[in-house]
């Protein structure tokens, strides 16, 4: 522990802790900070709590984690009181759940809604963060906790004429609050990631016509969602301790865990039977519960890809369309796997057309629709399922200045460098929940751990009457080495996606970088626990 000179504090901060974001991370952090007896406020740009689930109201939005593995685990009472209605709950239900949590713990009274943080500046003499908001307000806090999400800044494609369209245009993450009906409408969807797939399969049910503009097809697998029966509900509630134990012990926080066998050491019949079983089961088992080498061994991955390609060919009637839907430039599971419900069958419907942008790229968006090199399409509505400025985007939106006026955005050029996704050198008292290079996976499981670690640190500072914490550059370096080692050998490193830091719609994000921690959850927690148990030696405390 290094001792700094005592602060020459002049203006005391308004509150002990300011939290940005009232999604799952920010709300849980608020609960924990209150328990420490610290004063806190949450600043939220939306008009209510919910974060991701507040913004992503697009048709068909739902999570791919089993509902009962997704909710908060910290309160037995909450677990007892809340009934999930489906194995994979839809967005409106998840938003209701977050509202229920906010009511139960009386959280809204500390949330300042409809406010966007524009700048956050470290005031060294005052040992506080000073924030300016879009409302013109200024607020200060001893500690700043960013709970602003890893996938929360939507990006639109760079297509000429995008602003000229006269019909309705909407990004999935900025969906209107009132219901949108598609009956009688000619609808276009651009983008076929996890969001696009969910949107397409829903819009296809009612739209007069749906045209899907696909640049890169993704490998998708069935979600197998269904309602939770009353009997299942009882069993699930009784097994919560076991469910959360499984999540804690698993590689990525889901109830699924890799099979310890190699795909290459079993017989072809055994392999096929195993994959058939996984394909028939709900959730991410086929992705994170596959043979241990499917995501790292080229041959194993090629066999798996071939298995799923055969499924696509069986499900899509027109062979030419099926071929377009089969990824050719990356193997199964090397990008985020979209889970689907009759997604492939959508392309058998007479009202649905697939446009392969590799064959006929988009030239422009026009007042009446979309023009490709092949033809002009007329639409009433264009839906952009074009993704996010992932992982670092939400940080880049705020002008964050640390010691000596340095900008976080500059420090992260070429890829974020952090300490467990929680701290940055040169940015004292800034604590990130789900910051870049932290553990991802089943997000709420990572959030809970991340918040509890931050809370432990705040408790330590409070108990030792300390008011300043900053990670040393060596601490960051050591964590980045862990991240680099963990990512070695993963086939996903060779593929463009948000998981490798690529988004062609964002300046400076056209090259693949080490963009995330891809090690296991248990390993992440063991290492972070060791930092706390060791008295935070990697951090300068004062
Ligand atoms: P993704 O997975 O980043 O998908 C974005 C999609 O948009 C993807 O298919 C892109 O194609 C496509 N895209 C982006 N720009 C264009 C242009 N200019 N033209 C055509 N197509 C374009 O975002 P999602 O919202 O689906 O999912 C993000 C995460 O949120 C998801 O992983 C979950 O964890 C939750 P590309 O592949 O770049 O060729």
Coordinates of C-alpha atoms and ligand atoms in Angstrom, one line a residue:
X1 CA 0.0 0.0 0.0
X2 CA 1.5 3.3 -1.1
X3 CA 0.7 6.4 0.9
X4 CA -0.1 9.7 -0.9
X5 CA 0.0 13.0 0.8
X6 CA -3.3 13.8 2.5
X7 CA -5.8 15.5 0.3
X8 CA -6.0 19.2 0.4
X9 CA -9.7 19.0 -0.1
X10 CA -11.6 22.2 -0.5
X11 CA -15.1 21.3 -1.8
X12 CA -16.6 18.1 -0.3
X13 CA -18.3 15.9 -2.9
X14 CA -22.1 16.0 -3.2
X15 CA -22.3 12.3 -2.5
X16 CA -20.0 9.4 -1.8
X17 CA -20.9 7.4 -4.9
X18 CA -22.3 8.4 -8.2
X19 CA -23.4 5.5 -10.4
X20 CA -24.0 6.0 -14.1
X21 CA -26.7 3.7 -15.4
X22 CA -29.9 2.1 -13.9
X23 CA -29.7 -1.3 -15.6
X24 CA -29.0 -4.4 -13.7
X25 CA -25.5 -3.3 -12.8
X26 CA -26.3 0.1 -11.6
X27 CA -29.3 -1.0 -9.5
X28 CA -27.4 -3.8 -7.8
X29 CA -24.5 -1.5 -7.1
X30 CA -27.0 1.0 -5.5
X31 CA -28.3 -1.7 -3.2
X32 CA -24.8 -2.6 -2.1
X33 CA -23.6 0.9 -1.7
X34 CA -26.6 1.8 0.5
X35 CA -25.8 -1.2 2.7
X36 CA -22.3 0.3 3.3
X37 CA -24.0 3.4 4.7
X38 CA -22.7 5.6 1.8
X39 CA -24.7 8.2 0.1
X40 CA -25.4 7.5 -3.6
X41 CA -27.2 8.7 -6.7
X42 CA -27.7 7.0 -10.0
X43 CA -27.8 9.0 -13.2
X44 CA -29.8 7.4 -16.0
X45 CA -30.5 8.6 -19.6
X46 CA -33.8 6.6 -19.9
X47 CA -37.0 7.6 -18.2
X48 CA -37.1 4.4 -16.1
X49 CA -34.9 1.6 -14.9
X50 CA -34.0 -1.4 -17.1
X51 CA -30.9 -0.5 -19.2
X52 CA -30.6 -3.0 -22.0
X53 CA -34.2 -4.1 -21.4
X54 CA -35.4 -0.6 -21.4
X55 CA -34.0 0.2 -24.8
X56 CA -34.2 -3.1 -26.7
X57 CA -37.9 -3.3 -27.2
X58 CA -37.7 -4.7 -30.7
X59 CA -40.1 -7.4 -31.7
X60 CA -38.9 -10.8 -30.5
X61 CA -36.3 -9.5 -28.0
X62 CA -35.5 -12.0 -25.3
X63 CA -32.4 -13.3 -23.6
X64 CA -30.7 -16.6 -24.5
X65 CA -29.9 -17.4 -20.8
X66 CA -32.3 -19.7 -19.0
X67 CA -34.6 -17.2 -17.1
X68 CA -33.9 -18.8 -13.7
X69 CA -30.1 -18.4 -14.3
X70 CA -30.5 -14.8 -15.4
X71 CA -32.3 -13.1 -12.5
X72 CA -30.5 -11.8 -9.4
X73 CA -29.3 -14.4 -7.0
X74 CA -28.5 -12.2 -4.0
X75 CA -32.0 -12.2 -2.4
X76 CA -33.8 -15.4 -1.4
X77 CA -36.9 -13.4 -0.9
X78 CA -36.7 -12.0 -4.4
X79 CA -36.1 -15.5 -5.9
X80 CA -39.2 -16.7 -4.0
X81 CA -41.4 -13.8 -5.0
X82 CA -40.7 -13.7 -8.8
X83 CA -42.1 -16.3 -11.2
X84 CA -40.5 -16.4 -14.7
X85 CA -43.2 -17.5 -17.2
X86 CA -41.0 -18.9 -19.9
X87 CA -37.7 -20.8 -19.9
X88 CA -36.2 -17.8 -21.9
X89 CA -38.2 -14.8 -21.0
X90 CA -39.2 -12.1 -23.5
X91 CA -38.1 -8.5 -23.1
X92 CA -41.4 -7.1 -21.6
X93 CA -41.2 -9.6 -18.8
X94 CA -37.5 -8.9 -18.0
X95 CA -38.3 -5.2 -17.9
X96 CA -41.2 -5.9 -15.5
X97 CA -38.7 -8.0 -13.4
X98 CA -36.3 -5.1 -13.2
X99 CA -39.1 -2.7 -12.3
X100 CA -40.2 -5.2 -9.6
X101 CA -36.6 -5.2 -8.2
X102 CA -36.6 -1.4 -8.2
X103 CA -39.9 -1.4 -6.3
X104 CA -39.0 -4.0 -3.8
X105 CA -35.8 -2.3 -2.8
X106 CA -37.2 1.2 -3.2
X107 CA -34.4 2.1 -5.7
X108 CA -36.1 4.8 -7.9
X109 CA -35.9 7.5 -5.2
X110 CA -32.1 7.6 -5.7
X111 CA -32.2 7.6 -9.5
X112 CA -32.1 10.8 -11.6
X113 CA -33.8 9.9 -14.8
X114 CA -33.6 11.5 -18.3
X115 CA -30.0 12.7 -17.8
X116 CA -27.0 12.1 -20.0
X117 CA -23.5 12.4 -18.5
X118 CA -21.4 14.4 -20.9
X119 CA -18.1 14.8 -19.0
X120 CA -16.5 13.3 -15.9
X121 CA -13.4 15.0 -14.7
X122 CA -11.1 13.9 -11.8
X123 CA -10.4 16.7 -9.4
X124 CA -7.2 15.7 -7.7
X125 CA -7.1 18.2 -4.8
X126 CA -10.7 17.5 -4.0
X127 CA -10.3 13.8 -4.5
X128 CA -13.6 13.7 -6.3
X129 CA -15.2 13.2 -9.7
X130 CA -17.1 16.1 -11.2
X131 CA -19.7 15.3 -13.7
X132 CA -21.6 17.6 -16.1
X133 CA -24.9 16.5 -17.5
X134 CA -26.8 17.4 -20.7
X135 CA -29.3 19.2 -18.4
X136 CA -26.6 21.7 -17.5
X137 CA -26.4 20.2 -13.9
X138 CA -23.0 19.5 -12.3
X139 CA -22.6 16.7 -9.7
X140 CA -19.6 15.5 -7.8
X141 CA -18.8 12.3 -5.9
X142 CA -15.9 10.7 -4.1
X143 CA -16.3 7.6 -6.2
X144 CA -17.7 7.1 -9.7
X145 CA -19.1 3.8 -10.7
X146 CA -19.8 3.3 -14.4
X147 CA -22.6 0.8 -15.0
X148 CA -23.1 1.8 -18.6
X149 CA -23.2 -1.6 -20.3
X150 CA -21.0 -3.5 -22.8
X151 CA -23.5 -3.3 -25.6
X152 CA -25.4 -0.1 -25.1
X153 CA -24.4 2.4 -27.9
X154 CA -26.3 1.5 -31.1
X155 CA -24.5 2.0 -34.4
X156 CA -26.1 2.7 -37.8
X157 CA -24.6 1.6 -41.0
X158 CA -22.6 4.0 -43.1
X159 CA -24.9 3.8 -46.2
X160 CA -25.2 6.8 -48.5
X161 CA -28.7 8.4 -48.3
X162 CA -29.5 6.9 -44.9
X163 CA -31.2 10.1 -43.8
X164 CA -33.3 10.5 -46.9
X165 CA -35.8 7.6 -46.3
X166 CA -39.3 8.9 -46.1
X167 CA -40.8 5.8 -44.4
X168 CA -40.3 4.7 -40.8
X169 CA -36.7 3.8 -39.9
X170 CA -35.6 2.4 -36.5
X171 CA -32.6 0.9 -34.9
X172 CA -33.6 -2.2 -32.8
X173 CA -32.0 -0.6 -29.7
X174 CA -33.9 2.6 -30.0
X175 CA -37.3 1.0 -30.5
X176 CA -40.4 3.1 -29.8
X177 CA -42.3 2.5 -26.6
X178 CA -45.7 2.2 -28.3
X179 CA -46.5 -1.1 -30.1
X180 CA -45.4 -1.2 -33.8
X181 CA -47.6 -3.3 -36.1
X182 CA -46.3 -4.8 -39.3
X183 CA -49.6 -5.9 -41.0
X184 CA -49.8 -4.6 -44.5
X185 CA -46.2 -3.2 -44.4
X186 CA -43.3 -3.8 -46.6
X187 CA -40.4 -4.2 -44.1
X188 CA -36.6 -4.4 -44.5
X189 CA -34.2 -5.7 -41.9
X190 CA -30.5 -4.9 -42.2
X191 CA -28.3 -7.1 -40.0
X192 CA -28.4 -10.8 -39.1
X193 CA -26.7 -11.0 -35.7
X194 CA -28.5 -12.2 -32.6
X195 CA -30.8 -9.2 -32.7
X196 CA -31.5 -9.4 -36.4
X197 CA -32.4 -13.1 -36.1
X198 CA -34.9 -12.5 -33.3
X199 CA -36.4 -9.5 -35.2
X200 CA -36.7 -11.3 -38.5
X201 CA -38.5 -14.4 -37.1
X202 CA -41.0 -12.2 -35.4
X203 CA -41.7 -9.6 -38.1
X204 CA -42.1 -12.4 -40.7
X205 CA -45.2 -13.5 -38.9
X206 CA -47.3 -10.5 -39.9
X207 CA -45.5 -8.2 -42.4
X208 CA -46.9 -8.1 -45.9
X209 CA -43.4 -8.5 -47.1
X210 CA -40.1 -8.9 -45.3
X211 CA -36.8 -8.4 -47.1
X212 CA -33.6 -9.4 -45.2
X213 CA -30.4 -7.7 -46.2
X214 CA -27.6 -10.1 -45.1
X215 CA -23.9 -9.3 -45.3
X216 CA -22.5 -12.1 -43.2
X217 CA -24.7 -15.1 -42.3
X218 CA -24.2 -16.4 -38.7
X219 CA -24.4 -19.9 -37.4
X220 CA -27.6 -20.2 -35.5
X221 CA -29.1 -22.9 -33.3
X222 CA -32.6 -23.6 -31.9
X223 CA -33.6 -21.9 -28.6
X224 CA -36.3 -24.4 -27.8
X225 CA -38.2 -22.0 -25.6
X226 CA -41.4 -23.0 -23.8
X227 CA -43.6 -21.9 -20.9
X228 CA -42.6 -22.9 -17.4
X229 CA -45.3 -25.1 -16.0
X230 CA -46.5 -24.6 -12.3
X231 CA -44.8 -27.9 -11.4
X232 CA -41.5 -26.8 -13.0
X233 CA -41.8 -23.5 -11.2
X234 CA -41.9 -25.3 -7.9
X235 CA -38.9 -27.5 -8.8
X236 CA -36.9 -24.6 -10.1
X237 CA -37.5 -22.5 -6.9
X238 CA -36.4 -25.4 -4.8
X239 CA -33.2 -25.8 -6.9
X240 CA -32.0 -22.2 -7.0
X241 CA -29.0 -22.9 -4.8
X242 CA -28.0 -25.7 -7.2
X243 CA -28.7 -23.6 -10.3
X244 CA -26.5 -20.8 -9.1
X245 CA -23.8 -23.2 -8.0
X246 CA -23.7 -24.6 -11.5
X247 CA -23.5 -21.1 -12.9
X248 CA -20.6 -20.3 -10.6
X249 CA -18.7 -23.4 -11.5
X250 CA -19.3 -23.2 -15.2
X251 CA -16.9 -21.7 -17.7
X252 CA -19.1 -18.7 -18.7
X253 CA -21.8 -18.5 -16.0
X254 CA -24.5 -20.5 -17.8
X255 CA -25.9 -23.8 -16.6
X256 CA -24.1 -25.4 -19.5
X257 CA -20.5 -26.6 -19.3
X258 CA -18.2 -28.1 -22.0
X259 CA -18.0 -31.8 -22.4
X260 CA -14.5 -32.9 -21.3
X261 CA -14.0 -35.0 -24.4
X262 CA -12.5 -33.9 -27.7
X263 CA -14.8 -34.1 -30.7
X264 CA -12.0 -36.1 -32.4
X265 CA -11.6 -38.8 -29.8
X266 CA -15.2 -40.2 -30.1
X267 CA -16.5 -42.2 -33.0
X268 CA -18.4 -40.4 -35.8
X269 CA -21.6 -42.1 -34.6
X270 CA -21.1 -40.9 -31.0
X271 CA -20.2 -37.4 -32.2
X272 CA -23.3 -37.2 -34.4
X273 CA -25.5 -38.5 -31.6
X274 CA -24.1 -35.9 -29.1
X275 CA -24.6 -33.1 -31.6
X276 CA -28.1 -34.2 -32.3
X277 CA -28.8 -34.2 -28.6
X278 CA -27.4 -30.7 -28.2
X279 CA -29.3 -29.4 -31.2
X280 CA -32.5 -30.7 -29.6
X281 CA -31.8 -29.1 -26.2
X282 CA -32.7 -25.6 -25.1
X283 CA -30.2 -22.8 -24.7
X284 CA -26.5 -22.3 -25.2
X285 CA -25.5 -26.0 -24.5
X286 CA -24.6 -26.4 -28.2
X287 CA -22.2 -23.4 -27.9
X288 CA -20.7 -23.5 -24.4
X289 CA -21.6 -27.1 -23.6
X290 CA -20.0 -28.7 -26.7
X291 CA -17.0 -30.9 -26.9
X292 CA -14.1 -29.0 -25.3
X293 CA -12.2 -28.4 -28.5
X294 CA -15.0 -27.3 -30.9
X295 CA -14.1 -23.6 -30.5
X296 CA -10.3 -24.1 -30.6
X297 CA -9.5 -27.0 -32.9
X298 CA -9.9 -26.4 -36.6
X299 CA -10.8 -30.0 -37.5
X300 CA -13.3 -30.3 -34.6
X301 CA -14.8 -27.0 -35.6
X302 CA -15.1 -27.9 -39.2
X303 CA -17.0 -31.1 -38.3
X304 CA -19.4 -29.2 -36.1
X305 CA -19.9 -26.5 -38.8
X306 CA -20.7 -29.3 -41.2
X307 CA -23.3 -30.7 -38.8
X308 CA -25.1 -27.4 -38.5
X309 CA -24.8 -26.7 -42.3
X310 CA -26.7 -30.0 -42.9
X311 CA -29.4 -28.8 -40.5
X312 CA -29.8 -25.6 -42.4
X313 CA -30.0 -27.4 -45.7
X314 CA -32.7 -29.7 -44.2
X315 CA -34.7 -26.7 -42.9
X316 CA -34.6 -24.3 -45.8
X317 CA -36.5 -25.6 -48.8
X318 CA -34.7 -23.6 -51.6
X319 CA -31.1 -25.0 -51.9
X320 CA -29.8 -21.6 -53.2
X321 CA -31.2 -19.8 -50.2
X322 CA -29.9 -22.4 -47.8
X323 CA -26.4 -21.9 -49.2
X324 CA -26.6 -18.2 -48.7
X325 CA -27.6 -18.8 -45.0
X326 CA -24.6 -21.0 -44.4
X327 CA -21.5 -19.1 -43.2
X328 CA -18.5 -19.6 -45.4
X329 CA -15.9 -17.3 -43.8
X330 CA -16.0 -18.4 -40.2
X331 CA -16.7 -21.6 -38.2
X332 CA -19.5 -22.5 -35.9
X333 CA -19.5 -20.6 -32.6
X334 CA -16.6 -18.3 -33.5
X335 CA -19.0 -15.3 -33.3
X336 CA -21.8 -14.9 -30.8
X337 CA -24.2 -17.7 -31.6
X338 CA -27.8 -16.4 -32.2
X339 CA -30.4 -18.7 -30.8
X340 CA -33.5 -19.0 -32.9
X341 CA -37.1 -20.2 -33.1
X342 CA -38.0 -21.3 -36.6
X343 CA -35.6 -18.7 -38.1
X344 CA -34.6 -20.8 -41.0
X345 CA -38.2 -21.8 -41.8
X346 CA -39.0 -18.1 -42.2
X347 CA -37.1 -18.3 -45.6
X348 CA -39.7 -20.9 -46.8
X349 CA -42.5 -18.3 -46.5
X350 CA -43.7 -16.6 -49.6
X351 CA -43.6 -13.1 -47.9
X352 CA -39.9 -13.3 -47.1
X353 CA -36.9 -12.6 -49.4
X354 CA -33.2 -12.9 -48.6
X355 CA -30.8 -10.4 -50.3
X356 CA -27.2 -11.5 -50.2
X357 CA -25.2 -8.3 -49.9
X358 CA -22.1 -10.2 -51.2
X359 CA -23.8 -10.7 -54.5
X360 CA -25.6 -7.4 -54.7
X361 CA -24.3 -4.8 -52.2
X362 CA -26.4 -1.9 -51.0
X363 CA -25.6 1.3 -53.1
X364 CA -27.9 3.7 -51.2
X365 CA -30.9 4.2 -49.1
X366 CA -33.4 6.3 -51.1
X367 CA -36.5 8.2 -50.1
X368 CA -38.6 5.1 -51.0
X369 CA -36.4 2.2 -50.0
X370 CA -33.1 0.5 -50.6
X371 CA -31.1 0.3 -53.9
X372 CA -28.7 -2.5 -54.3
X373 CA -26.5 -3.1 -57.3
X374 CA -29.2 -5.6 -58.4
X375 CA -32.4 -3.5 -58.0
X376 CA -34.5 -0.9 -56.2
X377 CA -36.7 -2.1 -53.4
X378 CA -39.6 -0.1 -52.0
X379 CA -40.3 -0.2 -48.2
X380 CA -42.6 1.3 -45.6
X381 CA -40.2 0.5 -42.8
X382 CA -36.4 -0.2 -42.5
X383 CA -35.2 -1.9 -39.3
X384 CA -31.5 -1.5 -38.5
X385 CA -30.3 -4.5 -36.5
X386 CA -26.8 -3.3 -37.1
X387 CA -25.4 -3.7 -33.6
X388 CA -23.4 -1.7 -31.2
X389 CA -20.2 0.2 -30.6
X390 CA -19.5 -2.7 -28.2
X391 CA -17.4 -2.9 -25.0
X392 CA -15.8 0.6 -25.1
X393 CA -18.5 2.6 -26.9
X394 CA -20.4 3.8 -23.8
X395 CA -17.1 5.0 -22.3
X396 CA -16.1 6.8 -25.5
X397 CA -19.4 8.8 -25.4
X398 CA -18.4 10.5 -22.1
X399 CA -15.4 12.8 -22.0
X400 CA -13.7 11.0 -19.1
X401 CA -10.6 12.8 -17.8
X402 CA -8.2 11.3 -15.2
X403 CA -5.1 12.6 -13.6
X404 CA -3.3 15.4 -15.5
X405 CA -6.4 15.7 -17.7
X406 CA -5.7 12.5 -19.6
X407 CA -8.6 11.1 -21.6
X408 CA -9.8 7.6 -21.2
X409 CA -10.6 7.4 -24.9
X410 CA -7.0 8.2 -25.7
X411 CA -5.6 5.6 -23.3
X412 CA -7.8 2.9 -24.9
X413 CA -6.9 3.7 -28.5
X414 CA -6.0 0.3 -30.1
X415 CA -7.9 -1.6 -27.4
X416 CA -8.9 -1.1 -23.8
X417 CA -6.4 -1.9 -21.1
X418 CA -7.9 -2.4 -17.7
X419 CA -7.5 -4.1 -14.4
X420 CA -10.2 -6.9 -14.3
X421 CA -12.4 -4.6 -16.4
X422 CA -12.8 -2.6 -13.1
X423 CA -10.0 0.0 -13.0
X424 CA -7.7 2.0 -15.2
X425 CA -4.3 3.5 -14.4
X426 CA -4.6 7.3 -14.2
X427 CA -8.3 7.2 -13.3
X428 CA -8.5 7.1 -9.5
X429 CA -11.8 6.3 -7.8
X430 CA -13.3 5.3 -11.2
X431 CA -14.8 1.8 -10.8
X432 CA -16.3 0.1 -13.7
X433 CA -19.0 -2.6 -13.6
X434 CA -18.8 -4.8 -16.7
X435 CA -16.0 -2.6 -18.1
X436 CA -13.9 -3.8 -21.0
X437 CA -11.7 -6.9 -20.3
X438 CA -13.9 -8.0 -17.5
X439 CA -15.8 -11.3 -17.5
X440 CA -18.8 -11.5 -19.8
X441 CA -20.8 -14.7 -20.3
X442 CA -24.1 -15.0 -18.6
X443 CA -24.2 -11.2 -17.9
X444 CA -26.1 -11.0 -14.5
X445 CA -23.8 -13.6 -13.0
X446 CA -20.8 -11.5 -13.9
X447 CA -22.6 -8.3 -12.8
X448 CA -23.3 -9.7 -9.3
X449 CA -19.7 -10.7 -8.8
X450 CA -18.3 -7.5 -10.3
X451 CA -20.6 -5.3 -8.0
X452 CA -19.7 -7.4 -5.0
X453 CA -16.0 -7.0 -5.7
X454 CA -16.4 -3.2 -6.1
X455 CA -18.4 -3.1 -2.9
X456 CA -15.7 -5.0 -1.0
X457 CA -13.2 -2.5 -2.2
X458 CA -15.4 0.4 -1.1
X459 CA -15.9 -1.3 2.3
X460 CA -12.2 -1.6 2.7
X461 CA -11.6 2.1 1.9
X462 CA -14.4 3.1 4.2
X463 CA -13.1 0.9 7.1
X464 CA -9.5 2.3 6.7
X465 CA -10.7 5.9 6.2
X466 CA -9.1 6.0 2.7
X467 CA -10.4 8.2 0.0
X468 CA -8.3 7.4 -3.1
X469 CA -7.8 4.3 -5.0
X470 CA -5.8 3.8 -8.2
X471 CA -4.5 0.7 -9.9
X472 CA -0.8 0.7 -10.7
X473 CA 0.2 0.3 -14.4
X474 CA 1.9 -3.0 -13.5
X475 CA -1.5 -4.3 -12.2
X476 CA -3.1 -3.5 -15.5
X477 CA -0.2 -5.0 -17.4
X478 CA -0.5 -8.2 -15.4
X479 CA -4.2 -8.5 -16.1
X480 CA -3.8 -7.8 -19.8
X481 CA -1.2 -10.7 -19.9
X482 CA -3.8 -12.9 -18.3
X483 CA -6.3 -11.9 -21.0
X484 CA -3.8 -12.4 -23.8
X485 CA -3.0 -15.9 -22.5
X486 CA -6.6 -16.8 -22.1
X487 CA -7.4 -15.9 -25.7
X488 CA -4.6 -17.9 -27.2
X489 CA -5.8 -20.6 -29.6
X490 CA -9.4 -19.5 -29.8
X491 CA -10.7 -19.6 -33.4
X492 CA -12.9 -16.6 -32.6
X493 CA -9.7 -14.5 -32.6
X494 CA -9.5 -14.9 -36.4
X495 CA -13.0 -13.6 -37.1
X496 CA -14.4 -10.1 -37.3
X497 CA -17.1 -9.4 -34.7
X498 CA -17.7 -7.2 -31.7
X499 CA -16.0 -9.9 -29.7
X500 CA -12.7 -9.0 -31.5
X501 CA -13.4 -5.3 -31.3
X502 CA -14.5 -4.9 -34.9
X503 CA -17.4 -2.7 -36.1
X504 CA -17.0 -1.2 -39.5
X505 CA -19.5 1.5 -38.7
X506 CA -17.2 2.9 -36.0
X507 CA -14.1 4.9 -36.8
X508 CA -11.0 3.2 -35.4
X509 CA -12.7 -0.2 -35.0
X510 CA -11.8 -1.8 -38.3
X511 CA -8.9 -3.9 -37.0
X512 CA -9.2 -6.9 -34.7
X513 CA -7.8 -6.4 -31.2
X514 CA -7.7 -8.2 -27.9
X515 CA -11.1 -6.8 -26.9
X516 CA -12.3 -9.1 -24.1
X517 CA -11.3 -11.5 -21.4
X518 CA -12.1 -14.9 -22.8
X519 CA -10.9 -17.0 -19.8
X520 CA -13.3 -18.8 -17.5
X521 CA -15.5 -17.2 -14.8
X522 CA -14.0 -19.3 -12.0
X523 CA -10.5 -18.2 -13.0
X524 CA -11.6 -14.6 -13.2
X525 CA -13.1 -14.7 -9.7
X526 CA -10.2 -16.7 -8.2
X527 CA -7.8 -14.0 -9.4
X528 CA -9.9 -11.1 -8.4
X529 CA -10.6 -12.7 -5.0
X530 CA -6.9 -13.0 -4.5
X531 CA -6.4 -9.3 -5.1
X532 CA -8.9 -8.6 -2.3
X533 CA -7.5 -11.2 0.0
X534 CA -4.1 -9.8 -0.5
X535 CA -5.1 -6.4 0.7
X536 CA -5.3 -4.8 -2.8
X537 CA -1.5 -4.7 -3.2
X538 CA -2.0 -3.9 -6.9
X539 CA -3.8 -0.7 -6.0
X540 CA -2.4 2.5 -4.6
X541 CA -4.6 3.4 -1.6
X542 CA -4.5 6.7 0.2
Ligands
LIG1 P1 -24.2 -7.7 -34.1 O1 -24.0 -9.1 -33.7 O2 -23.0 -6.8 -34.1 O3 -24.8 -7.8 -35.6 C1 -24.9 -6.6 -36.4 C2 -25.4 -7.1 -37.8 O4 -25.5 -5.9 -38.6 C3 -24.4 -8.0 -38.5 O5 -25.2 -8.9 -39.2 C4 -23.7 -7.0 -39.4 O6 -23.1 -7.7 -40.5 C5 -24.8 -6.1 -39.8 N1 -24.4 -4.9 -40.4 C6 -23.7 -3.9 -39.8 N2 -23.4 -2.9 -40.7 C7 -23.9 -3.3 -41.9 C8 -24.0 -2.7 -43.1 N3 -23.4 -1.5 -43.4 N4 -24.6 -3.4 -44.1 C9 -25.2 -4.6 -43.9 N5 -25.2 -5.2 -42.7 C10 -24.5 -4.5 -41.7 O7 -25.3 -7.0 -33.3 P2 -26.6 -7.6 -32.6 O8 -27.4 -6.4 -32.1 O9 -27.2 -8.6 -33.4 O10 -26.0 -8.3 -31.4 C11 -25.1 -7.7 -30.4 C12 -25.1 -8.4 -29.1 O11 -26.2 -8.0 -28.3 C13 -25.3 -9.9 -29.2 O12 -24.1 -10.5 -29.4 C14 -25.9 -10.2 -27.9 O13 -24.9 -10.5 -27.0 C15 -26.7 -9.0 -27.5 P3 -21.6 -8.2 -40.5 O14 -21.6 -9.4 -39.6 O15 -20.8 -7.1 -39.9 O16 -21.2 -8.5 -41.9

